[in-house]
PDB file of C-alpha atoms in Angstrom:
ATOM      1  CA  MET N   1     -24.585   5.292  -4.474  1.00 89.00           C
ATOM      2  CA  GLN N   2     -23.448   2.732  -1.939  1.00 95.00           C
ATOM      3  CA  ARG N   3     -19.715   1.966  -1.962  1.00 96.00           C
ATOM      4  CA  ILE N   4     -18.356  -1.360  -0.752  1.00 97.00           C
ATOM      5  CA  ARG N   5     -14.670  -1.981  -0.081  1.00 97.00           C
ATOM      6  CA  ILE N   6     -13.331  -5.481  -0.569  1.00 98.00           C
ATOM      7  CA  ARG N   7     -10.221  -7.354   0.499  1.00 98.00           C
ATOM      8  CA  TYR N   8      -9.295 -10.329  -1.642  1.00 98.00           C
ATOM      9  CA  ALA N   9      -6.431 -12.825  -1.853  1.00 97.00           C
ATOM     10  CA  LYS N  10      -4.416 -14.384  -4.675  1.00 97.00           C
ATOM     11  CA  ARG N  11      -3.282 -17.854  -3.598  1.00 96.00           C
ATOM     12  CA  GLY N  12      -1.543 -20.898  -5.029  1.00 94.00           C
ATOM     13  CA  PRO N  13      -1.294 -21.107  -8.836  1.00 95.00           C
ATOM     14  CA  LEU N  14      -3.701 -18.157  -9.149  1.00 96.00           C
ATOM     15  CA  ARG N  15      -0.867 -15.862  -8.024  1.00 95.00           C
ATOM     16  CA  PHE N  16       0.169 -15.915 -11.692  1.00 95.00           C
ATOM     17  CA  THR N  17      -3.081 -14.147 -12.641  1.00 95.00           C
ATOM     18  CA  SER N  18      -2.228 -10.714 -14.041  1.00 95.00           C
ATOM     19  CA  HIS N  19      -4.069  -7.655 -12.789  1.00 95.00           C
ATOM     20  CA  ARG N  20      -5.824  -7.302 -16.157  1.00 95.00           C
ATOM     21  CA  ASP N  21      -6.978 -10.932 -16.091  1.00 97.00           C
ATOM     22  CA  PHE N  22      -8.198 -10.575 -12.521  1.00 97.00           C
ATOM     23  CA  ALA N  23     -10.158  -7.448 -13.461  1.00 97.00           C
ATOM     24  CA  ARG N  24     -11.903  -9.365 -16.244  1.00 97.00           C
ATOM     25  CA  ALA N  25     -12.613 -12.320 -13.956  1.00 97.00           C
ATOM     26  CA  PHE N  26     -13.991  -9.995 -11.281  1.00 98.00           C
ATOM     27  CA  GLU N  27     -16.355  -8.264 -13.706  1.00 97.00           C
ATOM     28  CA  ARG N  28     -17.656 -11.688 -14.780  1.00 97.00           C
ATOM     29  CA  ALA N  29     -18.084 -12.644 -11.125  1.00 98.00           C
ATOM     30  CA  VAL N  30     -20.064  -9.456 -10.481  1.00 98.00           C
ATOM     31  CA  ARG N  31     -22.469 -10.415 -13.281  1.00 97.00           C
ATOM     32  CA  ARG N  32     -22.800 -14.038 -12.154  1.00 97.00           C
ATOM     33  CA  ALA N  33     -23.376 -13.015  -8.556  1.00 97.00           C
ATOM     34  CA  GLY N  34     -26.088 -10.540  -9.512  1.00 96.00           C
ATOM     35  CA  VAL N  35     -24.378  -7.689  -7.648  1.00 97.00           C
ATOM     36  CA  PRO N  36     -26.223  -4.420  -8.515  1.00 97.00           C
ATOM     37  CA  ILE N  37     -23.093  -2.694  -9.814  1.00 97.00           C
ATOM     38  CA  ALA N  38     -23.293   0.968 -10.842  1.00 97.00           C
ATOM     39  CA  PHE N  39     -21.901   2.143 -14.182  1.00 96.00           C
ATOM     40  CA  SER N  40     -20.152   5.282 -15.339  1.00 92.00           C
ATOM     41  CA  GLN N  41     -21.946   7.738 -17.618  1.00 90.00           C
ATOM     42  CA  GLY N  42     -21.205   8.273 -21.313  1.00 86.00           C
ATOM     43  CA  PHE N  43     -21.163   6.332 -24.581  1.00 89.00           C
ATOM     44  CA  THR N  44     -19.114   3.427 -23.146  1.00 90.00           C
ATOM     45  CA  PRO N  45     -20.294   2.862 -19.569  1.00 91.00           C
ATOM     46  CA  HIS N  46     -17.904   0.940 -17.337  1.00 94.00           C
ATOM     47  CA  PRO N  47     -18.673  -0.784 -14.032  1.00 96.00           C
ATOM     48  CA  LYS N  48     -17.656   1.328 -11.046  1.00 96.00           C
ATOM     49  CA  ILE N  49     -14.727  -0.739  -9.806  1.00 97.00           C
ATOM     50  CA  SER N  50     -11.493   0.834  -8.582  1.00 96.00           C
ATOM     51  CA  TYR N  51      -8.347  -1.022  -7.522  1.00 95.00           C
ATOM     52  CA  ALA N  52      -5.694  -0.037  -4.996  1.00 91.00           C
ATOM     53  CA  SER N  53      -2.026  -0.979  -5.502  1.00 87.00           C
ATOM     54  CA  ALA N  54      -2.343  -4.394  -7.161  1.00 91.00           C
ATOM     55  CA  ALA N  55       0.427  -6.944  -6.540  1.00 92.00           C
ATOM     56  CA  PRO N  56       2.756  -7.873  -9.420  1.00 91.00           C
ATOM     57  CA  THR N  57       1.970 -10.965 -11.503  1.00 93.00           C
ATOM     58  CA  GLY N  58       3.460 -14.109  -9.956  1.00 93.00           C
ATOM     59  CA  VAL N  59       3.226 -12.776  -6.409  1.00 95.00           C
ATOM     60  CA  ALA N  60       0.762 -14.211  -3.899  1.00 96.00           C
ATOM     61  CA  SER N  61      -1.196 -11.856  -1.673  1.00 97.00           C
ATOM     62  CA  GLU N  62      -3.449 -11.967   1.353  1.00 97.00           C
ATOM     63  CA  ALA N  63      -4.230  -8.255   1.151  1.00 97.00           C
ATOM     64  CA  GLU N  64      -5.467  -6.895  -2.177  1.00 97.00           C
ATOM     65  CA  TYR N  65      -8.133  -4.191  -2.132  1.00 98.00           C
ATOM     66  CA  LEU N  66     -10.789  -2.783  -4.422  1.00 97.00           C
ATOM     67  CA  GLU N  67     -13.921  -0.673  -4.174  1.00 97.00           C
ATOM     68  CA  ILE N  68     -17.205  -1.095  -6.024  1.00 97.00           C
ATOM     69  CA  GLY N  69     -20.104   1.316  -6.433  1.00 97.00           C
ATOM     70  CA  LEU N  70     -23.643  -0.076  -6.295  1.00 97.00           C
ATOM     71  CA  GLN N  71     -26.837   1.350  -7.751  1.00 96.00           C
ATOM     72  CA  ALA N  72     -28.901  -0.330  -5.029  1.00 96.00           C
ATOM     73  CA  THR N  73     -28.155  -0.975  -1.366  1.00 95.00           C
ATOM     74  CA  ALA N  74     -26.800  -4.449  -0.598  1.00 96.00           C
ATOM     75  CA  ASP N  75     -25.555  -6.311   2.461  1.00 96.00           C
ATOM     76  CA  PRO N  76     -21.718  -6.389   2.331  1.00 96.00           C
ATOM     77  CA  VAL N  77     -21.646  -9.849   3.939  1.00 96.00           C
ATOM     78  CA  ALA N  78     -23.920 -11.235   1.213  1.00 97.00           C
ATOM     79  CA  VAL N  79     -21.913  -9.460  -1.503  1.00 97.00           C
ATOM     80  CA  ARG N  80     -18.710 -11.046  -0.197  1.00 97.00           C
ATOM     81  CA  ALA N  81     -20.199 -14.529  -0.154  1.00 98.00           C
ATOM     82  CA  SER N  82     -21.723 -14.298  -3.638  1.00 98.00           C
ATOM     83  CA  LEU N  83     -18.565 -12.859  -5.234  1.00 98.00           C
ATOM     84  CA  ASP N  84     -16.347 -15.442  -3.544  1.00 98.00           C
ATOM     85  CA  ALA N  85     -18.565 -18.245  -4.858  1.00 98.00           C
ATOM     86  CA  ALA N  86     -18.414 -16.791  -8.379  1.00 98.00           C
ATOM     87  CA  LEU N  87     -14.593 -16.595  -8.501  1.00 98.00           C
ATOM     88  CA  SER N  88     -12.192 -19.495  -8.976  1.00 97.00           C
ATOM     89  CA  PRO N  89     -10.648 -21.002  -5.817  1.00 97.00           C
ATOM     90  CA  GLY N  90      -7.407 -19.145  -5.208  1.00 97.00           C
ATOM     91  CA  LEU N  91      -9.012 -15.806  -6.025  1.00 97.00           C
ATOM     92  CA  ASP N  92     -10.740 -15.465  -2.680  1.00 98.00           C
ATOM     93  CA  VAL N  93     -12.906 -12.615  -1.433  1.00 98.00           C
ATOM     94  CA  VAL N  94     -11.957 -12.357   2.221  1.00 97.00           C
ATOM     95  CA  GLU N  95     -13.922  -9.370   3.503  1.00 97.00           C
ATOM     96  CA  ALA N  96     -16.369  -6.682   2.383  1.00 97.00           C
ATOM     97  CA  VAL N  97     -17.404  -3.574   4.305  1.00 97.00           C
ATOM     98  CA  GLU N  98     -19.504  -0.535   3.485  1.00 96.00           C
ATOM     99  CA  ALA N  99     -17.306   2.510   2.824  1.00 95.00           C
ATOM    100  CA  ARG N 100     -17.887   5.392   5.210  1.00 92.00           C
ATOM    101  CA  PRO N 101     -17.260   9.067   4.437  1.00 89.00           C
ATOM    102  CA  GLY N 102     -13.643  10.125   4.681  1.00 85.00           C
ATOM    103  CA  THR N 103     -10.362   9.324   2.985  1.00 87.00           C
ATOM    104  CA  SER N 104     -10.251   7.232  -0.151  1.00 92.00           C
ATOM    105  CA  LEU N 105      -9.050   3.649  -0.119  1.00 93.00           C
ATOM    106  CA  ALA N 106      -5.886   4.578  -2.038  1.00 92.00           C
ATOM    107  CA  ASP N 107      -5.040   7.323   0.464  1.00 93.00           C
ATOM    108  CA  ARG N 108      -5.047   4.734   3.258  1.00 95.00           C
ATOM    109  CA  ILE N 109      -2.274   2.677   1.671  1.00 96.00           C
ATOM    110  CA  ASP N 110       1.336   3.831   1.827  1.00 96.00           C
ATOM    111  CA  ALA N 111       3.196   0.612   2.686  1.00 97.00           C
ATOM    112  CA  SER N 112       3.102  -3.174   2.269  1.00 97.00           C
ATOM    113  CA  ALA N 113       4.348  -6.059   4.392  1.00 97.00           C
ATOM    114  CA  TRP N 114       5.904  -8.979   2.515  1.00 97.00           C
ATOM    115  CA  ARG N 115       7.201 -12.451   3.293  1.00 96.00           C
ATOM    116  CA  ILE N 116       9.710 -13.899   0.835  1.00 96.00           C
ATOM    117  CA  GLU N 117      10.753 -17.552   0.911  1.00 94.00           C
ATOM    118  CA  LEU N 118      14.164 -18.324  -0.563  1.00 94.00           C
ATOM    119  CA  PRO N 119      14.568 -22.094  -1.075  1.00 91.00           C
ATOM    120  CA  GLY N 120      18.200 -23.159  -1.227  1.00 91.00           C
ATOM    121  CA  VAL N 121      19.406 -20.188   0.835  1.00 94.00           C
ATOM    122  CA  LYS N 122      20.562 -20.705   4.424  1.00 93.00           C
ATOM    123  CA  PRO N 123      19.210 -18.296   7.073  1.00 93.00           C
ATOM    124  CA  ASP N 124      22.749 -17.312   8.101  1.00 95.00           C
ATOM    125  CA  THR N 125      23.607 -16.415   4.515  1.00 96.00           C
ATOM    126  CA  LEU N 126      20.472 -14.315   4.198  1.00 96.00           C
ATOM    127  CA  GLY N 127      21.187 -12.681   7.564  1.00 96.00           C
ATOM    128  CA  GLN N 128      24.596 -11.520   6.372  1.00 97.00           C
ATOM    129  CA  ALA N 129      23.073 -10.072   3.198  1.00 98.00           C
ATOM    130  CA  VAL N 130      20.376  -8.270   5.204  1.00 98.00           C
ATOM    131  CA  ALA N 131      23.009  -6.792   7.525  1.00 98.00           C
ATOM    132  CA  ALA N 132      24.944  -5.436   4.536  1.00 98.00           C
ATOM    133  CA  PHE N 133      21.757  -4.036   2.995  1.00 98.00           C
ATOM    134  CA  THR N 134      20.704  -2.365   6.264  1.00 97.00           C
ATOM    135  CA  ALA N 135      24.125  -0.800   6.759  1.00 97.00           C
ATOM    136  CA  ALA N 136      24.159   0.731   3.278  1.00 96.00           C
ATOM    137  CA  GLY N 137      23.045   4.327   2.879  1.00 93.00           C
ATOM    138  CA  GLU N 138      21.841   3.638  -0.662  1.00 96.00           C
ATOM    139  CA  VAL N 139      21.373   0.502  -2.764  1.00 97.00           C
ATOM    140  CA  LEU N 140      20.865   1.234  -6.451  1.00 97.00           C
ATOM    141  CA  VAL N 141      19.256  -1.278  -8.802  1.00 96.00           C
ATOM    142  CA  GLU N 142      18.089  -1.063 -12.383  1.00 93.00           C
ATOM    143  CA  ARG N 143      14.757  -2.162 -13.831  1.00 89.00           C
ATOM    144  CA  LEU N 144      12.889  -1.727 -17.089  1.00 83.00           C
ATOM    145  CA  THR N 145       9.705   0.305 -16.479  1.00 79.00           C
ATOM    146  CA  LYS N 146       7.009   1.703 -18.756  1.00 78.00           C
ATOM    147  CA  GLN N 147       9.102   4.884 -18.916  1.00 78.00           C
ATOM    148  CA  GLY N 148      12.212   2.969 -19.971  1.00 82.00           C
ATOM    149  CA  ARG N 149      15.156   1.624 -17.985  1.00 88.00           C
ATOM    150  CA  ARG N 150      15.361   3.280 -14.569  1.00 88.00           C
ATOM    151  CA  THR N 151      17.954   3.224 -11.814  1.00 92.00           C
ATOM    152  CA  PHE N 152      16.557   3.794  -8.311  1.00 92.00           C
ATOM    153  CA  ASP N 153      17.364   3.335  -4.637  1.00 96.00           C
ATOM    154  CA  THR N 154      15.814   0.303  -2.946  1.00 96.00           C
ATOM    155  CA  ARG N 155      17.252   0.980   0.507  1.00 97.00           C
ATOM    156  CA  GLY N 156      15.294   4.178   1.082  1.00 95.00           C
ATOM    157  CA  ALA N 157      11.947   2.478   0.428  1.00 96.00           C
ATOM    158  CA  VAL N 158      12.527  -0.333   2.943  1.00 97.00           C
ATOM    159  CA  ALA N 159      11.079   0.531   6.363  1.00 97.00           C
ATOM    160  CA  ALA N 160      11.937  -2.832   7.964  1.00 97.00           C
ATOM    161  CA  ILE N 161      13.783  -5.976   6.899  1.00 97.00           C
ATOM    162  CA  SER N 162      14.608  -9.093   8.911  1.00 96.00           C
ATOM    163  CA  VAL N 163      15.204 -12.829   8.691  1.00 96.00           C
ATOM    164  CA  ILE N 164      12.661 -14.937  10.556  1.00 89.00           C
ATOM    165  CA  SER N 165      12.730 -18.475  11.902  1.00 71.00           C
ATOM    166  CA  GLU N 166      10.109 -21.064  11.021  1.00 62.00           C
ATOM    167  CA  SER N 167       9.692 -24.378  12.828  1.00 49.00           C
ATOM    168  CA  ALA N 168       8.134 -26.014   9.759  1.00 46.00           C
ATOM    169  CA  ALA N 169       9.194 -25.879   6.123  1.00 51.00           C
ATOM    170  CA  PRO N 170       7.209 -23.116   4.371  1.00 56.00           C
ATOM    171  CA  SER N 171       5.069 -23.656   1.271  1.00 59.00           C
ATOM    172  CA  GLU N 172       5.877 -27.389   1.099  1.00 58.00           C
ATOM    173  CA  VAL N 173       9.625 -26.756   0.743  1.00 59.00           C
ATOM    174  CA  THR N 174      11.404 -29.910   1.932  1.00 63.00           C
ATOM    175  CA  GLY N 175      14.875 -31.367   1.776  1.00 70.00           C
ATOM    176  CA  ILE N 176      16.715 -28.061   1.330  1.00 81.00           C
ATOM    177  CA  PRO N 177      17.291 -25.007   3.527  1.00 86.00           C
ATOM    178  CA  CYS N 178      14.810 -22.198   3.066  1.00 90.00           C
ATOM    179  CA  ALA N 179      15.520 -18.759   4.497  1.00 93.00           C
ATOM    180  CA  ILE N 180      12.552 -16.448   5.021  1.00 95.00           C
ATOM    181  CA  LEU N 181      12.658 -12.683   4.687  1.00 96.00           C
ATOM    182  CA  ASP N 182      10.154 -10.320   6.304  1.00 96.00           C
ATOM    183  CA  LEU N 183       9.940  -6.948   4.645  1.00 96.00           C
ATOM    184  CA  VAL N 184       8.015  -3.683   4.961  1.00 98.00           C
ATOM    185  CA  VAL N 185       8.239  -1.449   1.896  1.00 97.00           C
ATOM    186  CA  ARG N 186       6.927   2.095   1.556  1.00 96.00           C
ATOM    187  CA  GLN N 187       5.046   3.160  -1.547  1.00 93.00           C
ATOM    188  CA  VAL N 188       7.395   5.344  -3.570  1.00 91.00           C
ATOM    189  CA  THR N 189       7.806   6.373  -7.212  1.00 85.00           C
ATOM    190  CA  PRO N 190       8.998   4.364  -9.029  1.00 84.00           C
ATOM    191  CA  SER N 191       7.549   1.547  -6.945  1.00 89.00           C
ATOM    192  CA  VAL N 192       9.951  -0.813  -5.179  1.00 94.00           C
ATOM    193  CA  ARG N 193       8.859  -4.446  -5.471  1.00 94.00           C
ATOM    194  CA  PRO N 194      10.086  -7.543  -3.614  1.00 95.00           C
ATOM    195  CA  ASP N 195      12.233  -8.560  -6.587  1.00 94.00           C
ATOM    196  CA  ASP N 196      13.886  -5.123  -6.487  1.00 96.00           C
ATOM    197  CA  VAL N 197      14.874  -5.681  -2.853  1.00 97.00           C
ATOM    198  CA  LEU N 198      16.278  -9.102  -3.784  1.00 97.00           C
ATOM    199  CA  ALA N 199      18.233  -7.381  -6.554  1.00 97.00           C
ATOM    200  CA  GLY N 200      19.549  -5.001  -3.895  1.00 97.00           C
ATOM    201  CA  LEU N 201      20.685  -7.951  -1.763  1.00 98.00           C
ATOM    202  CA  ARG N 202      22.499  -9.248  -4.819  1.00 97.00           C
ATOM    203  CA  VAL N 203      24.217  -5.866  -5.245  1.00 97.00           C
ATOM    204  CA  VAL N 204      25.448  -5.596  -1.642  1.00 97.00           C
ATOM    205  CA  ALA N 205      26.138  -9.258  -0.842  1.00 97.00           C
ATOM    206  CA  ASP N 206      26.116 -11.202  -4.130  1.00 96.00           C
ATOM    207  CA  LEU N 207      23.079 -13.153  -2.878  1.00 96.00           C
ATOM    208  CA  GLU N 208      21.809 -15.326  -5.725  1.00 94.00           C
ATOM    209  CA  PRO N 209      19.023 -17.793  -4.804  1.00 93.00           C
ATOM    210  CA  PRO N 210      19.431 -21.062  -6.761  1.00 92.00           C
ATOM    211  CA  VAL N 211      15.674 -21.317  -7.414  1.00 90.00           C
ATOM    212  CA  PRO N 212      13.047 -18.571  -7.840  1.00 92.00           C
ATOM    213  CA  PRO N 213      11.971 -17.038  -4.506  1.00 94.00           C
ATOM    214  CA  ARG N 214       8.299 -16.997  -3.546  1.00 94.00           C
ATOM    215  CA  ALA N 215       6.822 -13.716  -2.302  1.00 96.00           C
ATOM    216  CA  THR N 216       3.534 -13.150  -0.500  1.00 96.00           C
ATOM    217  CA  ARG N 217       2.035  -9.804   0.419  1.00 97.00           C
ATOM    218  CA  LEU N 218       0.747 -10.145   3.977  1.00 97.00           C
ATOM    219  CA  ALA N 219      -0.687  -6.658   4.518  1.00 97.00           C
ATOM    220  CA  GLN N 220      -1.203  -3.216   3.042  1.00 97.00           C
ATOM    221  CA  GLY N 221      -2.143  -0.004   4.771  1.00 96.00           C
ATOM    222  CA  THR N 222      -0.920   3.083   6.569  1.00 96.00           C
ATOM    223  CA  LEU N 223       2.524   2.755   8.168  1.00 97.00           C
ATOM    224  CA  THR N 224       2.557   4.170  11.700  1.00 96.00           C
ATOM    225  CA  ALA N 225       5.510   5.735  13.494  1.00 94.00           C
ATOM    226  CA  GLN N 226       5.764   2.516  15.528  1.00 93.00           C
ATOM    227  CA  GLY N 227       6.209   0.436  12.361  1.00 92.00           C
ATOM    228  CA  ALA N 228       2.729  -1.152  12.374  1.00 95.00           C
ATOM    229  CA  ILE N 229       0.515  -1.257   9.280  1.00 96.00           C
ATOM    230  CA  VAL N 230      -3.076  -0.106   9.809  1.00 96.00           C
ATOM    231  CA  ASP N 231      -5.614  -2.116   7.800  1.00 96.00           C
ATOM    232  CA  PRO N 232      -7.282   0.280   5.314  1.00 96.00           C
ATOM    233  CA  LEU N 233     -10.701  -1.208   6.122  1.00 96.00           C
ATOM    234  CA  GLU N 234     -10.376  -0.618   9.861  1.00 94.00           C
ATOM    235  CA  ALA N 235     -11.843   2.882   9.760  1.00 91.00           C
ATOM    236  CA  ASP N 236     -14.871   1.563   7.856  1.00 93.00           C
ATOM    237  CA  ARG N 237     -15.432  -1.147  10.448  1.00 87.00           C
ATOM    238  CA  ASP N 238     -15.487   1.050  13.534  1.00 61.00           C
ATOM    239  CA  GLU N 239     -16.186   4.500  12.061  1.00 56.00           C
ATOM    240  CA  THR N 240     -12.980   5.932  13.549  1.00 45.00           C
ATOM    241  CA  PRO N 241     -11.005   7.945  10.956  1.00 43.00           C
ATOM    242  CA  ILE N 242      -7.368   6.887  10.637  1.00 41.00           C
ATOM    243  CA  GLY N 243      -6.209  10.481  11.173  1.00 43.00           C
ATOM    244  CA  GLU N 244      -7.795  10.527  14.665  1.00 43.00           C
ATOM    245  CA  ARG N 245      -6.009   7.413  15.941  1.00 39.00           C
TER     246      ARG N 245
END
């Protein structure tokens, strides 16, 4: 069975697509595109599609990943083009590569890079909140999870956090200040999401954006000792296992 790994994006209004809705839309796109998808065995066969660390609903992303199994060999470039054409604009298939032997897609992802726009917040104000967050040994927040209400540390999951400068207003924000936060978060249990980090900034510095922030996942992958994130598809492109880099 051929395995193809895919990077896709959730952009614009389609960032509000839930993971379940995307999964349904993707299965329809597979059928429309005529991709020779393989199915599981048993009384209720399911298409062989596996997802890796999907972004929360309402969050945009340039780096979502999934893997499909095919019952016949296909050209990954053609698969990408046909699936992208079959999905709505805003759910965009960016890249497809043939999976090579080695680690699974999920095992190549242990961190995410985020950019969060905070309209109505001045960069200096955000900078002070980030300094307080960075200086803290622990920042506890509370969130309702599937296992009930949980209290967990957001500070320990954050590998890097900084305020960046932009020469142009981001995402069509005009007329008001808009601070921008760059963030690298490790995968931990329970997961720490961008809104959890913002809750942590509220805990340490009483930062309360006047309008909802806008988060975009820029990258996912393996976090190196130097703080870089290795694209999980890189090893499939050049046949060099991540562990040998």
